[in-house]
PDB file of N, CA, C and O in Angstrom:
ATOM      1  N   MET A 257      21.321  18.272 264.802  1.00 81.00           N
ATOM      2  CA  MET A 257      21.636  18.225 263.383  1.00 81.00           C
ATOM      3  C   MET A 257      20.922  17.040 262.752  1.00 81.00           C
ATOM      4  O   MET A 257      20.777  15.990 263.357  1.00 81.00           O
ATOM      5  N   ALA A 258      20.482  17.247 261.507  1.00 85.00           N
ATOM      6  CA  ALA A 258      19.749  16.212 260.787  1.00 85.00           C
ATOM      7  C   ALA A 258      20.670  15.060 260.412  1.00 85.00           C
ATOM      8  O   ALA A 258      21.835  15.265 260.079  1.00 85.00           O
ATOM      9  N   HIS A 259      20.122  13.861 260.475  1.00 90.00           N
ATOM     10  CA  HIS A 259      20.906  12.669 260.131  1.00 90.00           C
ATOM     11  C   HIS A 259      20.386  12.001 258.864  1.00 90.00           C
ATOM     12  O   HIS A 259      21.145  11.337 258.157  1.00 90.00           O
ATOM     13  N   HIS A 260      19.095  12.191 258.564  1.00 94.00           N
ATOM     14  CA  HIS A 260      18.524  11.559 257.383  1.00 94.00           C
ATOM     15  C   HIS A 260      18.748  12.424 256.148  1.00 94.00           C
ATOM     16  O   HIS A 260      18.782  13.652 256.236  1.00 94.00           O
ATOM     17  N   LYS A 261      18.850  11.742 255.028  1.00 95.00           N
ATOM     18  CA  LYS A 261      19.070  12.426 253.760  1.00 95.00           C
ATOM     19  C   LYS A 261      17.930  13.410 253.471  1.00 95.00           C
ATOM     20  O   LYS A 261      18.165  14.544 253.060  1.00 95.00           O
ATOM     21  N   SER A 262      16.703  12.970 253.722  1.00 95.00           N
ATOM     22  CA  SER A 262      15.535  13.820 253.441  1.00 95.00           C
ATOM     23  C   SER A 262      15.495  15.036 254.373  1.00 95.00           C
ATOM     24  O   SER A 262      15.109  16.131 253.952  1.00 95.00           O
ATOM     25  N   ALA A 263      15.925  14.852 255.608  1.00 94.00           N
ATOM     26  CA  ALA A 263      15.939  15.967 256.566  1.00 94.00           C
ATOM     27  C   ALA A 263      16.987  17.013 256.160  1.00 94.00           C
ATOM     28  O   ALA A 263      16.756  18.210 256.278  1.00 94.00           O
ATOM     29  N   LYS A 264      18.119  16.536 255.658  1.00 94.00           N
ATOM     30  CA  LYS A 264      19.169  17.453 255.199  1.00 94.00           C
ATOM     31  C   LYS A 264      18.678  18.245 253.998  1.00 94.00           C
ATOM     32  O   LYS A 264      18.938  19.449 253.888  1.00 94.00           O
ATOM     33  N   LYS A 265      17.939  17.569 253.114  1.00 95.00           N
ATOM     34  CA  LYS A 265      17.385  18.234 251.938  1.00 95.00           C
ATOM     35  C   LYS A 265      16.379  19.298 252.376  1.00 95.00           C
ATOM     36  O   LYS A 265      16.350  20.405 251.830  1.00 95.00           O
ATOM     37  N   ARG A 266      15.543  18.970 253.361  1.00 95.00           N
ATOM     38  CA  ARG A 266      14.551  19.917 253.861  1.00 95.00           C
ATOM     39  C   ARG A 266      15.240  21.168 254.419  1.00 95.00           C
ATOM     40  O   ARG A 266      14.768  22.282 254.224  1.00 95.00           O
ATOM     41  N   ILE A 267      16.361  20.995 255.095  1.00 95.00           N
ATOM     42  CA  ILE A 267      17.105  22.128 255.649  1.00 95.00           C
ATOM     43  C   ILE A 267      17.598  23.033 254.521  1.00 95.00           C
ATOM     44  O   ILE A 267      17.489  24.260 254.598  1.00 95.00           O
ATOM     45  N   ARG A 268      18.110  22.408 253.448  1.00 96.00           N
ATOM     46  CA  ARG A 268      18.578  23.187 252.295  1.00 96.00           C
ATOM     47  C   ARG A 268      17.422  23.949 251.647  1.00 96.00           C
ATOM     48  O   ARG A 268      17.549  25.132 251.324  1.00 96.00           O
ATOM     49  N   GLN A 269      16.296  23.257 251.471  1.00 97.00           N
ATOM     50  CA  GLN A 269      15.137  23.880 250.829  1.00 97.00           C
ATOM     51  C   GLN A 269      14.599  25.035 251.671  1.00 97.00           C
ATOM     52  O   GLN A 269      14.261  26.097 251.140  1.00 97.00           O
ATOM     53  N   THR A 270      14.537  24.822 252.979  1.00 97.00           N
ATOM     54  CA  THR A 270      14.022  25.854 253.878  1.00 97.00           C
ATOM     55  C   THR A 270      14.904  27.087 253.839  1.00 97.00           C
ATOM     56  O   THR A 270      14.395  28.218 253.812  1.00 97.00           O
ATOM     57  N   ALA A 271      16.207  26.895 253.820  1.00 97.00           N
ATOM     58  CA  ALA A 271      17.137  28.027 253.764  1.00 97.00           C
ATOM     59  C   ALA A 271      16.927  28.831 252.485  1.00 97.00           C
ATOM     60  O   ALA A 271      16.911  30.067 252.501  1.00 97.00           O
ATOM     61  N   ARG A 272      16.735  28.126 251.369  1.00 97.00           N
ATOM     62  CA  ARG A 272      16.525  28.776 250.084  1.00 97.00           C
ATOM     63  C   ARG A 272      15.201  29.554 250.080  1.00 97.00           C
ATOM     64  O   ARG A 272      15.138  30.701 249.651  1.00 97.00           O
ATOM     65  N   ARG A 273      14.143  28.919 250.579  1.00 96.00           N
ATOM     66  CA  ARG A 273      12.823  29.547 250.608  1.00 96.00           C
ATOM     67  C   ARG A 273      12.820  30.769 251.517  1.00 96.00           C
ATOM     68  O   ARG A 273      12.214  31.786 251.197  1.00 96.00           O
ATOM     69  N   THR A 274      13.510  30.663 252.658  1.00 97.00           N
ATOM     70  CA  THR A 274      13.576  31.772 253.613  1.00 97.00           C
ATOM     71  C   THR A 274      14.212  32.984 252.961  1.00 97.00           C
ATOM     72  O   THR A 274      13.744  34.115 253.142  1.00 97.00           O
ATOM     73  N   GLU A 275      15.259  32.759 252.211  1.00 97.00           N
ATOM     74  CA  GLU A 275      15.948  33.843 251.518  1.00 97.00           C
ATOM     75  C   GLU A 275      15.034  34.505 250.486  1.00 97.00           C
ATOM     76  O   GLU A 275      14.935  35.732 250.422  1.00 97.00           O
ATOM     77  N   VAL A 276      14.347  33.696 249.694  1.00 96.00           N
ATOM     78  CA  VAL A 276      13.449  34.199 248.654  1.00 96.00           C
ATOM     79  C   VAL A 276      12.284  34.954 249.281  1.00 96.00           C
ATOM     80  O   VAL A 276      11.931  36.049 248.840  1.00 96.00           O
ATOM     81  N   ASN A 277      11.695  34.374 250.333  1.00 96.00           N
ATOM     82  CA  ASN A 277      10.562  35.010 250.993  1.00 96.00           C
ATOM     83  C   ASN A 277      10.966  36.323 251.653  1.00 96.00           C
ATOM     84  O   ASN A 277      10.198  37.286 251.634  1.00 96.00           O
ATOM     85  N   GLY A 278      12.155  36.373 252.215  1.00 96.00           N
ATOM     86  CA  GLY A 278      12.653  37.603 252.823  1.00 96.00           C
ATOM     87  C   GLY A 278      12.796  38.705 251.791  1.00 96.00           C
ATOM     88  O   GLY A 278      12.450  39.861 252.041  1.00 96.00           O
ATOM     89  N   ALA A 279      13.274  38.327 250.614  1.00 97.00           N
ATOM     90  CA  ALA A 279      13.418  39.283 249.523  1.00 97.00           C
ATOM     91  C   ALA A 279      12.049  39.787 249.075  1.00 97.00           C
ATOM     92  O   ALA A 279      11.867  40.977 248.802  1.00 97.00           O
ATOM     93  N   ARG A 280      11.075  38.880 249.018  1.00 96.00           N
ATOM     94  CA  ARG A 280       9.712  39.252 248.620  1.00 96.00           C
ATOM     95  C   ARG A 280       9.111  40.248 249.596  1.00 96.00           C
ATOM     96  O   ARG A 280       8.530  41.254 249.192  1.00 96.00           O
ATOM     97  N   VAL A 281       9.238  39.963 250.880  1.00 97.00           N
ATOM     98  CA  VAL A 281       8.676  40.841 251.911  1.00 97.00           C
ATOM     99  C   VAL A 281       9.363  42.202 251.872  1.00 97.00           C
ATOM    100  O   VAL A 281       8.699  43.242 251.971  1.00 97.00           O
ATOM    101  N   GLY A 282      10.673  42.206 251.673  1.00 97.00           N
ATOM    102  CA  GLY A 282      11.416  43.456 251.578  1.00 97.00           C
ATOM    103  C   GLY A 282      10.960  44.291 250.395  1.00 97.00           C
ATOM    104  O   GLY A 282      10.824  45.520 250.494  1.00 97.00           O
ATOM    105  N   ARG A 283      10.706  43.624 249.295  1.00 97.00           N
ATOM    106  CA  ARG A 283      10.234  44.300 248.087  1.00 97.00           C
ATOM    107  C   ARG A 283       8.863  44.925 248.332  1.00 97.00           C
ATOM    108  O   ARG A 283       8.607  46.073 247.936  1.00 97.00           O
ATOM    109  N   ILE A 284       7.985  44.188 248.991  1.00 97.00           N
ATOM    110  CA  ILE A 284       6.643  44.685 249.312  1.00 97.00           C
ATOM    111  C   ILE A 284       6.753  45.913 250.208  1.00 97.00           C
ATOM    112  O   ILE A 284       6.086  46.927 249.980  1.00 97.00           O
ATOM    113  N   ARG A 285       7.601  45.829 251.226  1.00 97.00           N
ATOM    114  CA  ARG A 285       7.780  46.953 252.151  1.00 97.00           C
ATOM    115  C   ARG A 285       8.246  48.208 251.409  1.00 97.00           C
ATOM    116  O   ARG A 285       7.791  49.313 251.697  1.00 97.00           O
ATOM    117  N   THR A 286       9.155  48.036 250.463  1.00 97.00           N
ATOM    118  CA  THR A 286       9.672  49.164 249.685  1.00 97.00           C
ATOM    119  C   THR A 286       8.547  49.839 248.907  1.00 97.00           C
ATOM    120  O   THR A 286       8.435  51.072 248.918  1.00 97.00           O
ATOM    121  N   PHE A 287       7.715  49.046 248.236  1.00 98.00           N
ATOM    122  CA  PHE A 287       6.616  49.606 247.455  1.00 98.00           C
ATOM    123  C   PHE A 287       5.617  50.332 248.351  1.00 98.00           C
ATOM    124  O   PHE A 287       5.125  51.407 247.994  1.00 98.00           O
ATOM    125  N   VAL A 288       5.324  49.771 249.520  1.00 97.00           N
ATOM    126  CA  VAL A 288       4.392  50.405 250.450  1.00 97.00           C
ATOM    127  C   VAL A 288       4.986  51.709 250.979  1.00 97.00           C
ATOM    128  O   VAL A 288       4.288  52.721 251.095  1.00 97.00           O
ATOM    129  N   LYS A 289       6.299  51.701 251.263  1.00 98.00           N
ATOM    130  CA  LYS A 289       6.963  52.920 251.735  1.00 98.00           C
ATOM    131  C   LYS A 289       6.915  54.016 250.676  1.00 98.00           C
ATOM    132  O   LYS A 289       6.780  55.193 250.999  1.00 98.00           O
ATOM    133  N   ASN A 290       7.028  53.635 249.407  1.00 97.00           N
ATOM    134  CA  ASN A 290       6.937  54.609 248.322  1.00 97.00           C
ATOM    135  C   ASN A 290       5.565  55.282 248.305  1.00 97.00           C
ATOM    136  O   ASN A 290       5.465  56.491 248.103  1.00 97.00           O
ATOM    137  N   VAL A 291       4.518  54.495 248.531  1.00 97.00           N
ATOM    138  CA  VAL A 291       3.164  55.044 248.585  1.00 97.00           C
ATOM    139  C   VAL A 291       3.035  55.971 249.792  1.00 97.00           C
ATOM    140  O   VAL A 291       2.515  57.080 249.685  1.00 97.00           O
ATOM    141  N   GLU A 292       3.532  55.504 250.943  1.00 97.00           N
ATOM    142  CA  GLU A 292       3.477  56.302 252.185  1.00 97.00           C
ATOM    143  C   GLU A 292       4.189  57.644 251.987  1.00 97.00           C
ATOM    144  O   GLU A 292       3.693  58.686 252.412  1.00 97.00           O
ATOM    145  N   ALA A 293       5.344  57.616 251.349  1.00 97.00           N
ATOM    146  CA  ALA A 293       6.128  58.827 251.129  1.00 97.00           C
ATOM    147  C   ALA A 293       5.379  59.798 250.214  1.00 97.00           C
ATOM    148  O   ALA A 293       5.384  61.011 250.449  1.00 97.00           O
ATOM    149  N   ALA A 294       4.735  59.266 249.187  1.00 96.00           N
ATOM    150  CA  ALA A 294       3.974  60.107 248.265  1.00 96.00           C
ATOM    151  C   ALA A 294       2.778  60.738 248.970  1.00 96.00           C
ATOM    152  O   ALA A 294       2.459  61.907 248.730  1.00 96.00           O
ATOM    153  N   ILE A 295       2.136  59.976 249.852  1.00 96.00           N
ATOM    154  CA  ILE A 295       1.005  60.505 250.625  1.00 96.00           C
ATOM    155  C   ILE A 295       1.499  61.606 251.558  1.00 96.00           C
ATOM    156  O   ILE A 295       0.892  62.673 251.660  1.00 96.00           O
ATOM    157  N   ALA A 296       2.620  61.355 252.227  1.00 95.00           N
ATOM    158  CA  ALA A 296       3.190  62.342 253.155  1.00 95.00           C
ATOM    159  C   ALA A 296       3.617  63.606 252.403  1.00 95.00           C
ATOM    160  O   ALA A 296       3.519  64.718 252.938  1.00 95.00           O
ATOM    161  N   GLY A 297       4.065  63.437 251.173  1.00 94.00           N
ATOM    162  CA  GLY A 297       4.484  64.573 250.347  1.00 94.00           C
ATOM    163  C   GLY A 297       3.314  65.418 249.866  1.00 94.00           C
ATOM    164  O   GLY A 297       3.501  66.545 249.431  1.00 94.00           O
ATOM    165  N   GLY A 298       2.116  64.859 249.913  1.00 93.00           N
ATOM    166  CA  GLY A 298       0.920  65.596 249.527  1.00 93.00           C
ATOM    167  C   GLY A 298       0.620  65.605 248.043  1.00 93.00           C
ATOM    168  O   GLY A 298      -0.268  66.318 247.589  1.00 93.00           O
ATOM    169  N   ASP A 299       1.329  64.786 247.287  1.00 92.00           N
ATOM    170  CA  ASP A 299       1.116  64.720 245.834  1.00 92.00           C
ATOM    171  C   ASP A 299       0.179  63.554 245.516  1.00 92.00           C
ATOM    172  O   ASP A 299       0.582  62.389 245.559  1.00 92.00           O
ATOM    173  N   LYS A 300      -1.064  63.891 245.193  1.00 95.00           N
ATOM    174  CA  LYS A 300      -2.079  62.861 244.972  1.00 95.00           C
ATOM    175  C   LYS A 300      -1.789  62.009 243.737  1.00 95.00           C
ATOM    176  O   LYS A 300      -1.962  60.791 243.771  1.00 95.00           O
ATOM    177  N   THR A 301      -1.324  62.637 242.646  1.00 95.00           N
ATOM    178  CA  THR A 301      -1.058  61.878 241.422  1.00 95.00           C
ATOM    179  C   THR A 301       0.119  60.921 241.613  1.00 95.00           C
ATOM    180  O   THR A 301       0.078  59.784 241.146  1.00 95.00           O
ATOM    181  N   ALA A 302       1.149  61.383 242.328  1.00 96.00           N
ATOM    182  CA  ALA A 302       2.306  60.519 242.607  1.00 96.00           C
ATOM    183  C   ALA A 302       1.900  59.381 243.536  1.00 96.00           C
ATOM    184  O   ALA A 302       2.346  58.238 243.362  1.00 96.00           O
ATOM    185  N   ALA A 303       1.039  59.676 244.504  1.00 96.00           N
ATOM    186  CA  ALA A 303       0.565  58.654 245.444  1.00 96.00           C
ATOM    187  C   ALA A 303      -0.255  57.600 244.701  1.00 96.00           C
ATOM    188  O   ALA A 303      -0.101  56.392 244.944  1.00 96.00           O
ATOM    189  N   ALA A 304      -1.111  58.058 243.785  1.00 97.00           N
ATOM    190  CA  ALA A 304      -1.934  57.129 243.006  1.00 97.00           C
ATOM    191  C   ALA A 304      -1.060  56.253 242.110  1.00 97.00           C
ATOM    192  O   ALA A 304      -1.307  55.046 241.970  1.00 97.00           O
ATOM    193  N   ALA A 305      -0.033  56.853 241.524  1.00 97.00           N
ATOM    194  CA  ALA A 305       0.876  56.093 240.656  1.00 97.00           C
ATOM    195  C   ALA A 305       1.660  55.063 241.460  1.00 97.00           C
ATOM    196  O   ALA A 305       1.810  53.906 241.032  1.00 97.00           O
ATOM    197  N   ALA A 306       2.132  55.464 242.629  1.00 97.00           N
ATOM    198  CA  ALA A 306       2.873  54.539 243.496  1.00 97.00           C
ATOM    199  C   ALA A 306       1.964  53.419 243.978  1.00 97.00           C
ATOM    200  O   ALA A 306       2.386  52.264 244.090  1.00 97.00           O
ATOM    201  N   PHE A 307       0.708  53.751 244.242  1.00 97.00           N
ATOM    202  CA  PHE A 307      -0.272  52.749 244.684  1.00 97.00           C
ATOM    203  C   PHE A 307      -0.511  51.717 243.590  1.00 97.00           C
ATOM    204  O   PHE A 307      -0.589  50.517 243.863  1.00 97.00           O
ATOM    205  N   LYS A 308      -0.607  52.188 242.337  1.00 97.00           N
ATOM    206  CA  LYS A 308      -0.817  51.274 241.203  1.00 97.00           C
ATOM    207  C   LYS A 308       0.357  50.311 241.038  1.00 97.00           C
ATOM    208  O   LYS A 308       0.177  49.179 240.608  1.00 97.00           O
ATOM    209  N   GLU A 309       1.554  50.777 241.367  1.00 97.00           N
ATOM    210  CA  GLU A 309       2.733  49.904 241.290  1.00 97.00           C
ATOM    211  C   GLU A 309       2.768  48.930 242.463  1.00 97.00           C
ATOM    212  O   GLU A 309       3.223  47.795 242.327  1.00 97.00           O
ATOM    213  N   ALA A 310       2.314  49.375 243.618  1.00 97.00           N
ATOM    214  CA  ALA A 310       2.372  48.555 244.831  1.00 97.00           C
ATOM    215  C   ALA A 310       1.323  47.445 244.832  1.00 97.00           C
ATOM    216  O   ALA A 310       1.555  46.366 245.382  1.00 97.00           O
ATOM    217  N   GLN A 311       0.187  47.721 244.220  1.00 98.00           N
ATOM    218  CA  GLN A 311      -0.933  46.784 244.250  1.00 98.00           C
ATOM    219  C   GLN A 311      -0.573  45.375 243.759  1.00 98.00           C
ATOM    220  O   GLN A 311      -0.770  44.405 244.485  1.00 98.00           O
ATOM    221  N   PRO A 312      -0.031  45.224 242.542  1.00 97.00           N
ATOM    222  CA  PRO A 312       0.291  43.860 242.094  1.00 97.00           C
ATOM    223  C   PRO A 312       1.388  43.207 242.935  1.00 97.00           C
ATOM    224  O   PRO A 312       1.398  41.985 243.119  1.00 97.00           O
ATOM    225  N   GLU A 313       2.280  44.023 243.470  1.00 96.00           N
ATOM    226  CA  GLU A 313       3.368  43.490 244.297  1.00 96.00           C
ATOM    227  C   GLU A 313       2.801  42.862 245.567  1.00 96.00           C
ATOM    228  O   GLU A 313       3.210  41.777 245.982  1.00 96.00           O
ATOM    229  N   LEU A 314       1.852  43.540 246.189  1.00 97.00           N
ATOM    230  CA  LEU A 314       1.204  43.014 247.394  1.00 97.00           C
ATOM    231  C   LEU A 314       0.409  41.744 247.071  1.00 97.00           C
ATOM    232  O   LEU A 314       0.462  40.765 247.827  1.00 97.00           O
ATOM    233  N   HIS A 315      -0.290  41.757 245.949  1.00 97.00           N
ATOM    234  CA  HIS A 315      -1.066  40.574 245.565  1.00 97.00           C
ATOM    235  C   HIS A 315      -0.152  39.381 245.290  1.00 97.00           C
ATOM    236  O   HIS A 315      -0.495  38.238 245.621  1.00 97.00           O
ATOM    237  N   ARG A 316       1.014  39.643 244.708  1.00 96.00           N
ATOM    238  CA  ARG A 316       1.977  38.558 244.477  1.00 96.00           C
ATOM    239  C   ARG A 316       2.449  37.972 245.805  1.00 96.00           C
ATOM    240  O   ARG A 316       2.649  36.768 245.924  1.00 96.00           O
ATOM    241  N   GLY A 317       2.639  38.857 246.794  1.00 96.00           N
ATOM    242  CA  GLY A 317       3.044  38.397 248.117  1.00 96.00           C
ATOM    243  C   GLY A 317       2.012  37.477 248.737  1.00 96.00           C
ATOM    244  O   GLY A 317       2.346  36.469 249.361  1.00 96.00           O
ATOM    245  N   ALA A 318       0.747  37.806 248.540  1.00 97.00           N
ATOM    246  CA  ALA A 318      -0.336  36.965 249.065  1.00 97.00           C
ATOM    247  C   ALA A 318      -0.373  35.634 248.329  1.00 97.00           C
ATOM    248  O   ALA A 318      -0.553  34.574 248.930  1.00 97.00           O
ATOM    249  N   GLN A 319      -0.181  35.693 247.024  1.00 97.00           N
ATOM    250  CA  GLN A 319      -0.213  34.482 246.201  1.00 97.00           C
ATOM    251  C   GLN A 319       0.945  33.546 246.570  1.00 97.00           C
ATOM    252  O   GLN A 319       0.781  32.330 246.590  1.00 97.00           O
ATOM    253  N   ALA A 320       2.093  34.138 246.880  1.00 95.00           N
ATOM    254  CA  ALA A 320       3.266  33.344 247.235  1.00 95.00           C
ATOM    255  C   ALA A 320       3.191  32.822 248.670  1.00 95.00           C
ATOM    256  O   ALA A 320       3.937  31.929 249.045  1.00 95.00           O
ATOM    257  N   GLY A 321       2.292  33.417 249.469  1.00 95.00           N
ATOM    258  CA  GLY A 321       2.109  32.935 250.832  1.00 95.00           C
ATOM    259  C   GLY A 321       2.968  33.635 251.869  1.00 95.00           C
ATOM    260  O   GLY A 321       3.020  33.205 253.012  1.00 95.00           O
ATOM    261  N   VAL A 322       3.635  34.733 251.491  1.00 96.00           N
ATOM    262  CA  VAL A 322       4.449  35.458 252.471  1.00 96.00           C
ATOM    263  C   VAL A 322       3.596  36.424 253.279  1.00 96.00           C
ATOM    264  O   VAL A 322       4.003  36.873 254.340  1.00 96.00           O
ATOM    265  N   MET A 323       2.413  36.761 252.746  1.00 96.00           N
ATOM    266  CA  MET A 323       1.454  37.593 253.469  1.00 96.00           C
ATOM    267  C   MET A 323       0.073  36.968 253.322  1.00 96.00           C
ATOM    268  O   MET A 323      -0.220  36.350 252.295  1.00 96.00           O
ATOM    269  N   HIS A 324      -0.761  37.146 254.343  1.00 97.00           N
ATOM    270  CA  HIS A 324      -2.118  36.634 254.275  1.00 97.00           C
ATOM    271  C   HIS A 324      -2.935  37.513 253.336  1.00 97.00           C
ATOM    272  O   HIS A 324      -2.725  38.728 253.277  1.00 97.00           O
ATOM    273  N   ALA A 325      -3.841  36.901 252.604  1.00 97.00           N
ATOM    274  CA  ALA A 325      -4.654  37.621 251.626  1.00 97.00           C
ATOM    275  C   ALA A 325      -5.460  38.744 252.278  1.00 97.00           C
ATOM    276  O   ALA A 325      -5.592  39.834 251.711  1.00 97.00           O
ATOM    277  N   ASN A 326      -5.995  38.497 253.469  1.00 98.00           N
ATOM    278  CA  ASN A 326      -6.783  39.528 254.159  1.00 98.00           C
ATOM    279  C   ASN A 326      -5.902  40.697 254.586  1.00 98.00           C
ATOM    280  O   ASN A 326      -6.345  41.849 254.569  1.00 98.00           O
ATOM    281  N   THR A 327      -4.674  40.423 254.964  1.00 97.00           N
ATOM    282  CA  THR A 327      -3.733  41.479 255.344  1.00 97.00           C
ATOM    283  C   THR A 327      -3.463  42.378 254.148  1.00 97.00           C
ATOM    284  O   THR A 327      -3.450  43.606 254.274  1.00 97.00           O
ATOM    285  N   VAL A 328      -3.268  41.763 252.995  1.00 97.00           N
ATOM    286  CA  VAL A 328      -3.018  42.518 251.768  1.00 97.00           C
ATOM    287  C   VAL A 328      -4.230  43.377 251.442  1.00 97.00           C
ATOM    288  O   VAL A 328      -4.094  44.564 251.149  1.00 97.00           O
ATOM    289  N   GLY A 329      -5.409  42.799 251.520  1.00 97.00           N
ATOM    290  CA  GLY A 329      -6.634  43.535 251.244  1.00 97.00           C
ATOM    291  C   GLY A 329      -6.805  44.722 252.173  1.00 97.00           C
ATOM    292  O   GLY A 329      -7.163  45.826 251.741  1.00 97.00           O
ATOM    293  N   ARG A 330      -6.523  44.499 253.442  1.00 98.00           N
ATOM    294  CA  ARG A 330      -6.655  45.565 254.443  1.00 98.00           C
ATOM    295  C   ARG A 330      -5.671  46.701 254.167  1.00 98.00           C
ATOM    296  O   ARG A 330      -6.037  47.878 254.196  1.00 98.00           O
ATOM    297  N   LYS A 331      -4.412  46.346 253.891  1.00 97.00           N
ATOM    298  CA  LYS A 331      -3.393  47.363 253.626  1.00 97.00           C
ATOM    299  C   LYS A 331      -3.750  48.187 252.394  1.00 97.00           C
ATOM    300  O   LYS A 331      -3.649  49.408 252.401  1.00 97.00           O
ATOM    301  N   LEU A 332      -4.157  47.508 251.325  1.00 97.00           N
ATOM    302  CA  LEU A 332      -4.512  48.208 250.096  1.00 97.00           C
ATOM    303  C   LEU A 332      -5.714  49.118 250.312  1.00 97.00           C
ATOM    304  O   LEU A 332      -5.733  50.257 249.839  1.00 97.00           O
ATOM    305  N   SER A 333      -6.685  48.631 251.046  1.00 98.00           N
ATOM    306  CA  SER A 333      -7.889  49.413 251.317  1.00 98.00           C
ATOM    307  C   SER A 333      -7.554  50.677 252.100  1.00 98.00           C
ATOM    308  O   SER A 333      -8.031  51.777 251.772  1.00 98.00           O
ATOM    309  N   ARG A 334      -6.720  50.549 253.105  1.00 97.00           N
ATOM    310  CA  ARG A 334      -6.354  51.697 253.937  1.00 97.00           C
ATOM    311  C   ARG A 334      -5.518  52.710 253.166  1.00 97.00           C
ATOM    312  O   ARG A 334      -5.718  53.921 253.305  1.00 97.00           O
ATOM    313  N   LEU A 335      -4.585  52.210 252.355  1.00 97.00           N
ATOM    314  CA  LEU A 335      -3.771  53.118 251.543  1.00 97.00           C
ATOM    315  C   LEU A 335      -4.647  53.879 250.542  1.00 97.00           C
ATOM    316  O   LEU A 335      -4.504  55.088 250.370  1.00 97.00           O
ATOM    317  N   ASN A 336      -5.548  53.140 249.901  1.00 97.00           N
ATOM    318  CA  ASN A 336      -6.422  53.754 248.909  1.00 97.00           C
ATOM    319  C   ASN A 336      -7.329  54.801 249.551  1.00 97.00           C
ATOM    320  O   ASN A 336      -7.554  55.871 248.975  1.00 97.00           O
ATOM    321  N   ALA A 337      -7.837  54.526 250.743  1.00 97.00           N
ATOM    322  CA  ALA A 337      -8.693  55.475 251.460  1.00 97.00           C
ATOM    323  C   ALA A 337      -7.917  56.754 251.779  1.00 97.00           C
ATOM    324  O   ALA A 337      -8.453  57.863 251.676  1.00 97.00           O
ATOM    325  N   ARG A 338      -6.647  56.592 252.167  1.00 97.00           N
ATOM    326  CA  ARG A 338      -5.820  57.758 252.482  1.00 97.00           C
ATOM    327  C   ARG A 338      -5.540  58.600 251.244  1.00 97.00           C
ATOM    328  O   ARG A 338      -5.491  59.828 251.301  1.00 97.00           O
ATOM    329  N   ILE A 339      -5.365  57.916 250.095  1.00 96.00           N
ATOM    330  CA  ILE A 339      -5.128  58.634 248.838  1.00 96.00           C
ATOM    331  C   ILE A 339      -6.389  59.399 248.434  1.00 96.00           C
ATOM    332  O   ILE A 339      -6.330  60.561 248.053  1.00 96.00           O
ATOM    333  N   LYS A 340      -7.548  58.759 248.547  1.00 96.00           N
ATOM    334  CA  LYS A 340      -8.806  59.396 248.183  1.00 96.00           C
ATOM    335  C   LYS A 340      -9.117  60.587 249.078  1.00 96.00           C
ATOM    336  O   LYS A 340      -9.755  61.548 248.657  1.00 96.00           O
ATOM    337  N   ALA A 341      -8.681  60.527 250.348  1.00 96.00           N
ATOM    338  CA  ALA A 341      -8.955  61.590 251.311  1.00 96.00           C
ATOM    339  C   ALA A 341      -8.072  62.821 251.080  1.00 96.00           C
ATOM    340  O   ALA A 341      -8.335  63.885 251.655  1.00 96.00           O
ATOM    341  N   MET A 342      -7.049  62.683 250.242  1.00 91.00           N
ATOM    342  CA  MET A 342      -6.153  63.811 249.981  1.00 91.00           C
ATOM    343  C   MET A 342      -6.896  64.923 249.229  1.00 91.00           C
ATOM    344  O   MET A 342      -7.723  64.640 248.381  1.00 91.00           O
ATOM    345  N   ALA A 343      -6.594  66.169 249.570  1.00 77.00           N
ATOM    346  CA  ALA A 343      -7.285  67.306 248.954  1.00 77.00           C
ATOM    347  C   ALA A 343      -6.794  67.556 247.530  1.00 77.00           C
ATOM    348  O   ALA A 343      -5.691  67.287 247.182  1.00 77.00           O
TER     349      ALA A 343
END
């Protein structure tokens, strides 16, 4: 257990950040799942619309530091390729 005032503060801050970051990651996962579901459903317009909603959410995650920028780029690229490949 922390004994210094600054260490106790760091524990409080870390707990708060962990909660916020967990919520951010969960939100990103939800948006990606929506795109995945639209792709699986075979509806190209719905998939494109879901992708447009997911894109800024993923970029926000990268900006906040909960996801690496390259990971976000890779995920978006793969999702977009799958949408374009739809008949």
